[in-house]
Coordinates of C-alpha atoms and ligand atoms in Angstrom, one line a residue:
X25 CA 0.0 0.0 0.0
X26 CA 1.4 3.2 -1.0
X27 CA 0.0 6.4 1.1
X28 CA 0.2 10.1 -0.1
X29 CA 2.3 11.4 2.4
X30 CA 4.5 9.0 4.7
X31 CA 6.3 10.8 8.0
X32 CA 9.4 8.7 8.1
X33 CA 11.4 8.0 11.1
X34 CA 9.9 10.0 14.0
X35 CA 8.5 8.8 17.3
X36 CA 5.1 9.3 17.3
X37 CA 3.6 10.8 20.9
X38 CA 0.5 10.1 22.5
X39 CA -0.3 11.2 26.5
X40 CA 0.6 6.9 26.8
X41 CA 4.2 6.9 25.5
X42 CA 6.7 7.7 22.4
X43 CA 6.9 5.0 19.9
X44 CA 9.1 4.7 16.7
X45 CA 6.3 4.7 14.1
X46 CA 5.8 6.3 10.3
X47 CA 2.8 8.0 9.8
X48 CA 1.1 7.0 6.4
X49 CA -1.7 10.3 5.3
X50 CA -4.5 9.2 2.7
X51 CA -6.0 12.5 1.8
X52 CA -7.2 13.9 4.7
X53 CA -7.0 11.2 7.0
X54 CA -4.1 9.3 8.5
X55 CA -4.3 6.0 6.8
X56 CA -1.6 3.9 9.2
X57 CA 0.6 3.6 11.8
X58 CA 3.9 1.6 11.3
X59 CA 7.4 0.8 10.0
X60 CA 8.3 1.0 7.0
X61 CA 5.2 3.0 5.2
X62 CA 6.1 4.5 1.8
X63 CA 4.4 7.2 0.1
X64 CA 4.4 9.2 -2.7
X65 CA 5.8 11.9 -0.8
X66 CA 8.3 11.3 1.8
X67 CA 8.9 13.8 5.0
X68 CA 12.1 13.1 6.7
X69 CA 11.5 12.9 10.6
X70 CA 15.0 11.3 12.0
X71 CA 15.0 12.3 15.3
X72 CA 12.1 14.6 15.8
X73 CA 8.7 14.4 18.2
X74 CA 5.4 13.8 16.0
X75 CA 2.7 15.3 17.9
X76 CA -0.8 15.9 17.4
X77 CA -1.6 18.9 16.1
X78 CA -1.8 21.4 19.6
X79 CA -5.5 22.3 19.7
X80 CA -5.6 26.0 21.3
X81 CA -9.4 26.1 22.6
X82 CA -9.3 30.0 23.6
X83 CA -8.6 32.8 21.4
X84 CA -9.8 36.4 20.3
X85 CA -9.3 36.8 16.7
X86 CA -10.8 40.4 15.3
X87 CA -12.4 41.0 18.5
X88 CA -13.8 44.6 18.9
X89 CA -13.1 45.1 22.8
X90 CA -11.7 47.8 25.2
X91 CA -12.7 50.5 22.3
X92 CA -10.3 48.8 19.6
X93 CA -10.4 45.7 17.4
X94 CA -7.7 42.7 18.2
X95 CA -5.6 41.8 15.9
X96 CA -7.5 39.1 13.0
X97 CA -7.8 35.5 11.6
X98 CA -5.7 35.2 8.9
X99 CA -2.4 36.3 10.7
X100 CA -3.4 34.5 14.1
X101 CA -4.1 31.1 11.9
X102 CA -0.7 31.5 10.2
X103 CA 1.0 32.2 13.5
X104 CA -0.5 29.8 15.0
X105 CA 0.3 26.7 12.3
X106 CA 4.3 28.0 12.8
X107 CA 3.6 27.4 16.3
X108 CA 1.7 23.8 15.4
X109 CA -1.3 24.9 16.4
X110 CA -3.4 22.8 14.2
X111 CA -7.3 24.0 15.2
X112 CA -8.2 26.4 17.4
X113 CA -11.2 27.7 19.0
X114 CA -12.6 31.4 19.2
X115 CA -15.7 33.1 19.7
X116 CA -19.4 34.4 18.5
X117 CA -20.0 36.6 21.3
X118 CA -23.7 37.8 20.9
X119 CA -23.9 41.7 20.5
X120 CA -27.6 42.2 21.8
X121 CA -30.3 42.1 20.3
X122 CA -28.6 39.8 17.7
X123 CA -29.6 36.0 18.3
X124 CA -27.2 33.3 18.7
X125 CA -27.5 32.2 15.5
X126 CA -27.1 35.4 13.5
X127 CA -23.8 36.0 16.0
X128 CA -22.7 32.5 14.2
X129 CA -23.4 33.1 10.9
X130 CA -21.7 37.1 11.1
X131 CA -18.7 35.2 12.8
X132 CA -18.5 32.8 10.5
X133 CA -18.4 35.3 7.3
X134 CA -15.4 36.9 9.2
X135 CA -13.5 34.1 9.6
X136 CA -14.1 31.5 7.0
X137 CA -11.7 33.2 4.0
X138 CA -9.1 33.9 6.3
X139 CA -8.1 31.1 8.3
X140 CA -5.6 28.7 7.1
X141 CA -6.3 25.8 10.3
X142 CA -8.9 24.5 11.2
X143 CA -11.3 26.6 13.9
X144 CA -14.7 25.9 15.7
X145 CA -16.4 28.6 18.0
X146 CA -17.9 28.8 21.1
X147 CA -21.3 31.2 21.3
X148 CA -20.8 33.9 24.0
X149 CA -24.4 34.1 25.7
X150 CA -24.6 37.9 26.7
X151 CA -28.6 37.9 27.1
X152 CA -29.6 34.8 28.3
X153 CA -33.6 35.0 28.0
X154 CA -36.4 32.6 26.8
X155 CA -35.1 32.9 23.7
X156 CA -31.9 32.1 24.2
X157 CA -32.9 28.9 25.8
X158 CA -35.0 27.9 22.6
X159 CA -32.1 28.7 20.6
X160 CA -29.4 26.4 22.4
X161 CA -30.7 22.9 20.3
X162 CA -29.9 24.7 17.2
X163 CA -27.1 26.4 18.3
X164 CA -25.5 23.0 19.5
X165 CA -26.6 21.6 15.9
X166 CA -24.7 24.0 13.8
X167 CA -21.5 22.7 15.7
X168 CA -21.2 24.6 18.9
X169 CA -22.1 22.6 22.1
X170 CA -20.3 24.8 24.4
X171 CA -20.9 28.4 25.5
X172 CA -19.3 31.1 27.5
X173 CA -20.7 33.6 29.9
X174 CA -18.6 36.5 31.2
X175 CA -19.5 37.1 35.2
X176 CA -17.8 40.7 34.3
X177 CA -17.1 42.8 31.4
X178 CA -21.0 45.1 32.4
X179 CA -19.1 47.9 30.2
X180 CA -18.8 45.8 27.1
X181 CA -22.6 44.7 27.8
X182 CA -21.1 40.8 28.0
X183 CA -21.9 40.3 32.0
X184 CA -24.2 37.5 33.2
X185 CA -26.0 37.3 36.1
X186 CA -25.8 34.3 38.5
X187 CA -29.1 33.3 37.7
X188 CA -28.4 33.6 34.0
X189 CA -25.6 31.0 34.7
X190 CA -27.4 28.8 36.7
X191 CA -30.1 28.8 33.6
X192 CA -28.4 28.7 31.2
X193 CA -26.0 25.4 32.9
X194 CA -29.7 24.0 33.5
X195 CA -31.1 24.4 29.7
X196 CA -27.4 23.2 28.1
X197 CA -27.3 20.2 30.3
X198 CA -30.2 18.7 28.6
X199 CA -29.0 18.5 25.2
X200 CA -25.2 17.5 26.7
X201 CA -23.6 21.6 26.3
X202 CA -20.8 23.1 28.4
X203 CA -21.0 26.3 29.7
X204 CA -17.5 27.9 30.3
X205 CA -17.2 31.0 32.1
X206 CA -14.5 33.8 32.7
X207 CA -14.7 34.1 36.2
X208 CA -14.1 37.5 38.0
X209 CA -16.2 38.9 40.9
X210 CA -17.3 42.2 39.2
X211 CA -18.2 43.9 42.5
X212 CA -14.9 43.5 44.4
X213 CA -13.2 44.4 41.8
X214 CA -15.7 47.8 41.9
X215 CA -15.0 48.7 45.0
X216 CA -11.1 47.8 44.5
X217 CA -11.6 50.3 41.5
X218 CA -12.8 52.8 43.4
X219 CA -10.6 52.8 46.2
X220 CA -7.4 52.7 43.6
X221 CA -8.7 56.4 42.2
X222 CA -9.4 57.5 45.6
X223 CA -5.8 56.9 46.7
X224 CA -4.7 58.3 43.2
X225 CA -3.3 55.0 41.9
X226 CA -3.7 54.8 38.2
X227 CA 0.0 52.9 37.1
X228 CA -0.2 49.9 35.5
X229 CA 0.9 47.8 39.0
X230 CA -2.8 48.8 40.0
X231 CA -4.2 46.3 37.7
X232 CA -3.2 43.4 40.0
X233 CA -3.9 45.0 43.1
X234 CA -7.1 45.8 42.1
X235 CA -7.9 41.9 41.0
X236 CA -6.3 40.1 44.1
X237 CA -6.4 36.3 43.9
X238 CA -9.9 36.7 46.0
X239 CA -12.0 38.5 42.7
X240 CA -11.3 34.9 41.0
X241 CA -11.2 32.2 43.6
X242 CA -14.5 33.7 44.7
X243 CA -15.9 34.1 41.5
X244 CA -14.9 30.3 40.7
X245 CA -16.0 28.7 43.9
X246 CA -19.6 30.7 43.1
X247 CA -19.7 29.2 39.6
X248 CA -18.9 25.8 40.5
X249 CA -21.5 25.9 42.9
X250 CA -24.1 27.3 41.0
X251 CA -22.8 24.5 38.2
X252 CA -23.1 21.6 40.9
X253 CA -26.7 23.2 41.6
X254 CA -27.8 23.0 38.3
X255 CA -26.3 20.0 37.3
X256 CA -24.4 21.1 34.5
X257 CA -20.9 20.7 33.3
X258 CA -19.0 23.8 34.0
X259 CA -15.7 25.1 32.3
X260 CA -13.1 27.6 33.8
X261 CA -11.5 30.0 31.1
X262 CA -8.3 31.3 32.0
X263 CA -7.7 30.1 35.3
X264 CA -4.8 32.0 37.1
X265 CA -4.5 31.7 40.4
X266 CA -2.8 28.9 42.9
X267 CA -6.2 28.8 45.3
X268 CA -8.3 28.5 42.5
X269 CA -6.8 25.6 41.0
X270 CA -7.3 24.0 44.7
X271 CA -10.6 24.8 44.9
X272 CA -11.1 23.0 40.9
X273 CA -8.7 19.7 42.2
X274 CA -11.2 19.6 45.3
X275 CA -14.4 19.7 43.5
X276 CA -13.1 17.4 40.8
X277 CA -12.5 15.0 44.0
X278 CA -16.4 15.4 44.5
X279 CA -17.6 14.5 41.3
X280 CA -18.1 17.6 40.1
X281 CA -18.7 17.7 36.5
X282 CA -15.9 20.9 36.3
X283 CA -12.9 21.5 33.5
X284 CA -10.3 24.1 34.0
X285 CA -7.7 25.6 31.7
X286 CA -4.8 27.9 32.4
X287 CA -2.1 29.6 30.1
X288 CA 1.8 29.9 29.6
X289 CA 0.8 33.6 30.9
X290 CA -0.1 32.3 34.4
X291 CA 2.8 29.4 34.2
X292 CA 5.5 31.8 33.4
X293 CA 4.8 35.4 33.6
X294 CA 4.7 37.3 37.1
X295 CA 2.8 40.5 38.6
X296 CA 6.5 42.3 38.6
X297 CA 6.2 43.0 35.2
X298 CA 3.3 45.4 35.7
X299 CA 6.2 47.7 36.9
X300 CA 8.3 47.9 33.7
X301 CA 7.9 51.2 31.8
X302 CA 6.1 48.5 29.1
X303 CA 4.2 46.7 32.0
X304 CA 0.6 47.4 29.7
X305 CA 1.6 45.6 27.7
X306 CA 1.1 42.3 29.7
X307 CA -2.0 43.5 31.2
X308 CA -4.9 40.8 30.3
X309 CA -8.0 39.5 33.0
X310 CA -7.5 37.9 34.7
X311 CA -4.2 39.5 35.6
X312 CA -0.7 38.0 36.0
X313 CA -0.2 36.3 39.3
X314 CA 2.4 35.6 41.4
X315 CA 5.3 32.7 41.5
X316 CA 3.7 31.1 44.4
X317 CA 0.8 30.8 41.9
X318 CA 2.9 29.6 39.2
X319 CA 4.3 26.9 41.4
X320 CA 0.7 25.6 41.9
X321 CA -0.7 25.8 38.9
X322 CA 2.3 23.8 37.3
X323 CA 1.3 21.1 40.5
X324 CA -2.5 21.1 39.5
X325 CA -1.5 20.6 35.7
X326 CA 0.6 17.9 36.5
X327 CA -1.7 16.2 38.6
X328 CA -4.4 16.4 36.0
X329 CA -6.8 19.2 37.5
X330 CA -6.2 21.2 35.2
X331 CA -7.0 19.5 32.0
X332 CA -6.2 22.1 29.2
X333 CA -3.5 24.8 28.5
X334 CA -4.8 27.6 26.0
X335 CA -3.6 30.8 25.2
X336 CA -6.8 33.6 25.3
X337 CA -5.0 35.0 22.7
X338 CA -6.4 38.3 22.0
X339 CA -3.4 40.4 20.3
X340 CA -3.1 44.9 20.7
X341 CA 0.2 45.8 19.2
X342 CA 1.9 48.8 21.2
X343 CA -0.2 51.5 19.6
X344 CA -3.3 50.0 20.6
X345 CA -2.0 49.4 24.4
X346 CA -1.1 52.9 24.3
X347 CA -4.5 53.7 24.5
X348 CA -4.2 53.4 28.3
X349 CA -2.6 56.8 28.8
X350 CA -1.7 56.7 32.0
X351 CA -4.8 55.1 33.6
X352 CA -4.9 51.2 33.9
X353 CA -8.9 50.8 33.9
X354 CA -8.0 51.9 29.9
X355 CA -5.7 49.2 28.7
X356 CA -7.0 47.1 26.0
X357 CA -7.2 43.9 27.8
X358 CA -5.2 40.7 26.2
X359 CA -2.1 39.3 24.8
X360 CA -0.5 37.9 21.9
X361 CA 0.3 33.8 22.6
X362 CA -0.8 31.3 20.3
X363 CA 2.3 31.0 18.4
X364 CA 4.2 30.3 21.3
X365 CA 2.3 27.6 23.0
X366 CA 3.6 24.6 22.2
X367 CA 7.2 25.2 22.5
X368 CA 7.1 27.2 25.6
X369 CA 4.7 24.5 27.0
X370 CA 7.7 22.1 25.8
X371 CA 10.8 23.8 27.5
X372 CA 9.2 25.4 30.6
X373 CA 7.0 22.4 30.7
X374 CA 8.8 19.2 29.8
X375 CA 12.5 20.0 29.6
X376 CA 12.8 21.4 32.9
X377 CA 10.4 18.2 34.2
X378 CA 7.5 19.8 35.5
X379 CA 5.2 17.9 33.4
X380 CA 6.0 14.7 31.5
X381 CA 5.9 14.7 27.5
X382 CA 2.4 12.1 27.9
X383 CA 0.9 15.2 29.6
X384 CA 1.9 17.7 27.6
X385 CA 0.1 16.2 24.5
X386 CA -2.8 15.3 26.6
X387 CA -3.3 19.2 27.6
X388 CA -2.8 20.5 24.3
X389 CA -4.2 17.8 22.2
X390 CA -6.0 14.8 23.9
X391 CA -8.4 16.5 26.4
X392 CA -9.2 20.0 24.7
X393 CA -10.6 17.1 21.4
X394 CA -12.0 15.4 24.3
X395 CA -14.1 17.7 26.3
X396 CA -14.5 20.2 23.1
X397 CA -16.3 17.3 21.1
X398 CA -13.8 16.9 18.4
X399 CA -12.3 13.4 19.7
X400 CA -11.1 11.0 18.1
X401 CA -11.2 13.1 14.7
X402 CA -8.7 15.4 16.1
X403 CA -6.3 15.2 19.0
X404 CA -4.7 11.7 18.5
X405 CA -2.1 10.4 15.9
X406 CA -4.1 7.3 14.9
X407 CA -5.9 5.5 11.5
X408 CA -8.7 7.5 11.0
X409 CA -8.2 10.6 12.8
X410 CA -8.0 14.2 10.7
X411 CA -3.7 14.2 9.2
X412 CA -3.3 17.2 12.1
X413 CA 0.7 16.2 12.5
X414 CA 3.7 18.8 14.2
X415 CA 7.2 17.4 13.4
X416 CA 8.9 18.6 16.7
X417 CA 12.6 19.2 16.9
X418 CA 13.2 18.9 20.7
X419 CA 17.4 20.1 20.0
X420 CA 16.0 23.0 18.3
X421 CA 17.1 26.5 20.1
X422 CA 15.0 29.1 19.8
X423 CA 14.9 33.1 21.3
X424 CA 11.4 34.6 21.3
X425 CA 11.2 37.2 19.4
X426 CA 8.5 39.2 18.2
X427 CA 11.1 40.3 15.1
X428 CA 10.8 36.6 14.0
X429 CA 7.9 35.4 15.5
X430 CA 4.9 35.2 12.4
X431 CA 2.5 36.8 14.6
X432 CA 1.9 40.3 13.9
X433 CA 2.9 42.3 16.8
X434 CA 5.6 44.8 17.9
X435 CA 6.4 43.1 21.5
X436 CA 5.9 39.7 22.7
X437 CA 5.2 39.0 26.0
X438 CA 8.1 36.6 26.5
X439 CA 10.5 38.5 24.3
X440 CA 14.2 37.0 25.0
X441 CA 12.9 33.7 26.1
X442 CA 15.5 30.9 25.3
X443 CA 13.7 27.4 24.4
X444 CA 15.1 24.7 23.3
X445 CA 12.6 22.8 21.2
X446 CA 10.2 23.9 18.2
X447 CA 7.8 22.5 15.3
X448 CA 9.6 22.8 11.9
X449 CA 6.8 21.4 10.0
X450 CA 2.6 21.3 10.4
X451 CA 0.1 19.3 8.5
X452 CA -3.8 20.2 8.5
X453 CA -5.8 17.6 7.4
X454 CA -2.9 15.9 5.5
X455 CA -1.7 19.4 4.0
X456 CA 1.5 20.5 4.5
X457 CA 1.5 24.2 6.0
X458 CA 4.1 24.7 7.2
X459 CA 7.5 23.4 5.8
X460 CA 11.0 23.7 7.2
X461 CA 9.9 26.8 9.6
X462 CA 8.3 28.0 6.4
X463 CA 4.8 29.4 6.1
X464 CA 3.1 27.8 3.0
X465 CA -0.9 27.7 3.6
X466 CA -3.3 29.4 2.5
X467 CA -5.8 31.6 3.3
X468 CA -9.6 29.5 3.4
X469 CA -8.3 26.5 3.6
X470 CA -9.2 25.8 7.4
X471 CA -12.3 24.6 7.8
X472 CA -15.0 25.1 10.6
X473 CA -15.6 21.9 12.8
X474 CA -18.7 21.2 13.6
X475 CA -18.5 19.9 17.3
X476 CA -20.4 17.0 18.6
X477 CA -21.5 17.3 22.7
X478 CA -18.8 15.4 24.4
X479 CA -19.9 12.2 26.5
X480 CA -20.6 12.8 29.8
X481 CA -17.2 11.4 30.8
X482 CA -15.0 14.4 29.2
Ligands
LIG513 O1 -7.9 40.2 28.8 C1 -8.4 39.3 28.1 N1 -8.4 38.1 28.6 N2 -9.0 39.6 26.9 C2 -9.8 38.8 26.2 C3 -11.2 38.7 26.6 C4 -11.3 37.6 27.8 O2 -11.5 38.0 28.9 O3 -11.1 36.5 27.5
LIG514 ZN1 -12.2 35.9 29.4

């Protein structure tokens, strides 16, 4: 049998071990696992990791927030296949009175020509209502069984009441959804607001002094609880701090039905930043923590709490963060940080042995297809599954740099970073997009997933 493509000569990784295997693509699909596959087209993978494509389940392409537009789909889709991101996840965030549906279909039209990977969305309820209930069949239908509701963000006109959440858990648990939520306790961080102008503190550092660990472990204890009321199955966006990630390894030890993610942001960046001259630059919600709460959420990944790392990509270049003049409450909220997932997940992660290769892949492949409801079709190197292959050189040494970085940005957050470890080459559904380090996709040819629920055991 002769396949399209064969990877030669790589070891192929799965969250259960490395094994020497070639990787025969036909079309689309991947055909086999084995020795000695030939193909029509050979890649040569002596001594290089083949992982499944990295699935980043949280980003913010062309989003307009914080009174400016993020940066859009067709640069974050090419900088993410550099960085072997092989499908990622963003948003239809309903702008009221707009329905679900219509938010989907605008979303889609934005996206569809542009992206180069493959991409699903999750529908950001803003309104819940009656009619937002009827909608949710449909909605999971057309390929988008799981939601998000914001418990801040009133300016934007995103927030959610409690009672919204517990509905809306409620409705999506009949028809197998997942509500994820970004959890932040809008009234602390009020009053912390308020307090910060009254003492005069506008600077940058204010941002994490007016979000201590409190606004989010409160915010995700009260979700979880409202989730385990409701009986629905809860996710945590951007989890970022140490006593949250307790609180999500406690309830998981209950049987709660709960799922958390957390970044390389909250792994590797720290609150001292906020006091460089540039410190706006790293300013995202939730905030940067601390390195106690870097210690602890490294722990919790390890130990499988936290299930997914994602990015919450959502990328300003320095003109755009400018727009905070002075006063914190004005930065437009997010970072660039798909691009450099997977290898910082890699050198921070695996090569200085906080988290074993098997779990690496299962974060950023094997439980985001899982609980996302695109497993087995993506996530996994195996006959049948969608050709979503990263040939990783682990020897490879790299220094972030937003001068050769793909994505479109004048700073990066973790400019200078030394790794050791990067993809050279990416395959999308058995198409080769990037070669060598070389971009060589196209625009349109991602396509959008249509998710299934995921069974009720993640
Ligand atoms: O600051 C952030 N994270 N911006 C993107 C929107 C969100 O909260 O996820
Ligand atoms: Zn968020």
């Amino acid at each position: 049998m002769s396949y399209d493509i064969v990877i030669k000569g790589g070891r192929v990784v799965s969250s259960t071990g490395t094994t020497r295997a070639d990787v025969g693509i036909a079309g689309e699909k991947i055909a086999a696992t084995g020795l000695d596959l030939q193909g029509a087209q050979t890649i040569d993978a002596s001594g290089k990791l083949l992982l499944p494509g990295a699935m980043d389940v949280h980003n913010h392409f062309q989003l307009p927030f914080c009174g400016t537009v993020s940066a859009g789909f067709a640069n974050g889709s090419k900088a993410a296949a550099m960085g072997g991101v092989t499908t990622f996840l963003d948003f239809a965030i309903q702008v009221k009175p707009a329905s679900l549906m219509e938010t989907i279909a605008a979303r889609r039209a934005e996206a569809d020509p542009d992206v180069c990977i493959d991409y699903g969305l999750h529908a950001g309820i803003t309104d819940w209502n009656d009619d937002r209930a009827k909608e949710l069949p449909a909605v999971i239908k057309a390929g988008l069984p799981t939601f998000k509701m914001f418990m801040i963000y009133r300016s934007e006109g995103w927030q959610s009441t409690d009672a919204d959440l517990y509905c809306a858990l409620r409705e999506s648990a009949k028809y197998g959804g997942m509500v994820g939520v970004h959890a932040e306790n809008d009234d602390l961080i009020n009053l912390f607001h308020r307090e910060a102008e009254r003492d005069g503190l506008t600077g940058c550092y204010a941002h994490a002094l007016t979000r201590p660990t409190v606004t989010e472990s409160e915010a995700i204890a009260r979700a979880i609880k409202i989730a385990e009321a409701a009986g629905g199955r809860l996710y945590i966006f951007h989890l970022s701090t140490g006593c949250a990630a307790d609180i999500v390894h406690e309830s998981r030890r209950r049987g709660i039905d709960v799922h958390a993610e957390t970044g390389p942001q909250y792994l590797l960046l720290d609150d001292e930043l906020f006091k460089r001259e540039d410190g706006h630059h790293f300013a995202t919600c939730p905030p940067i923590r601390k390195a106690e709460d870097q210690d602890k959420l490294w722990q919790r990944l390890a130990d499988g709490s936290v299930e997914v790392l994602a990015t919450d990509t959502c990328t300003f270049n320095s003109r755009q963060k400018a727009m905070w003049a002075g006063d914190f409450r004005k930065i437009p909220f997010g970072m660039p940080g798909i691009e450099t997932l997977l290898p910082l997940t890699h050198a921070r992660g695996v090569g200085e042995g906080r988290i074993s290769l098997g779990r690496m892949v299962k974060a950023l492949s094997e439980n985001p297809a899982r609980l996302f409801g695109m497993w087995p079709r993506k996530g996994t190197i195996s006959a049948g599954s969608d050709a979503d292959v990263v040939v990783f050189d682990p020897e490879l040494e790299v220094v972030i740099s937003h001068e050769t970085l793909a994505t479109d940005c004048d700073y990066n957050p973790f400019e200078g970073t030394k790794v050791r470890g990067w993809p050279v080459t990416t395959l999308v559904r058995g198409k080769v997009v990037v070669r060598d380090r070389e971009f060589i996709g196209e625009p349109g040819y991602g396509k959008f997933i249509e998710r299934e629920p995921a069974p009720a055991d993640g």
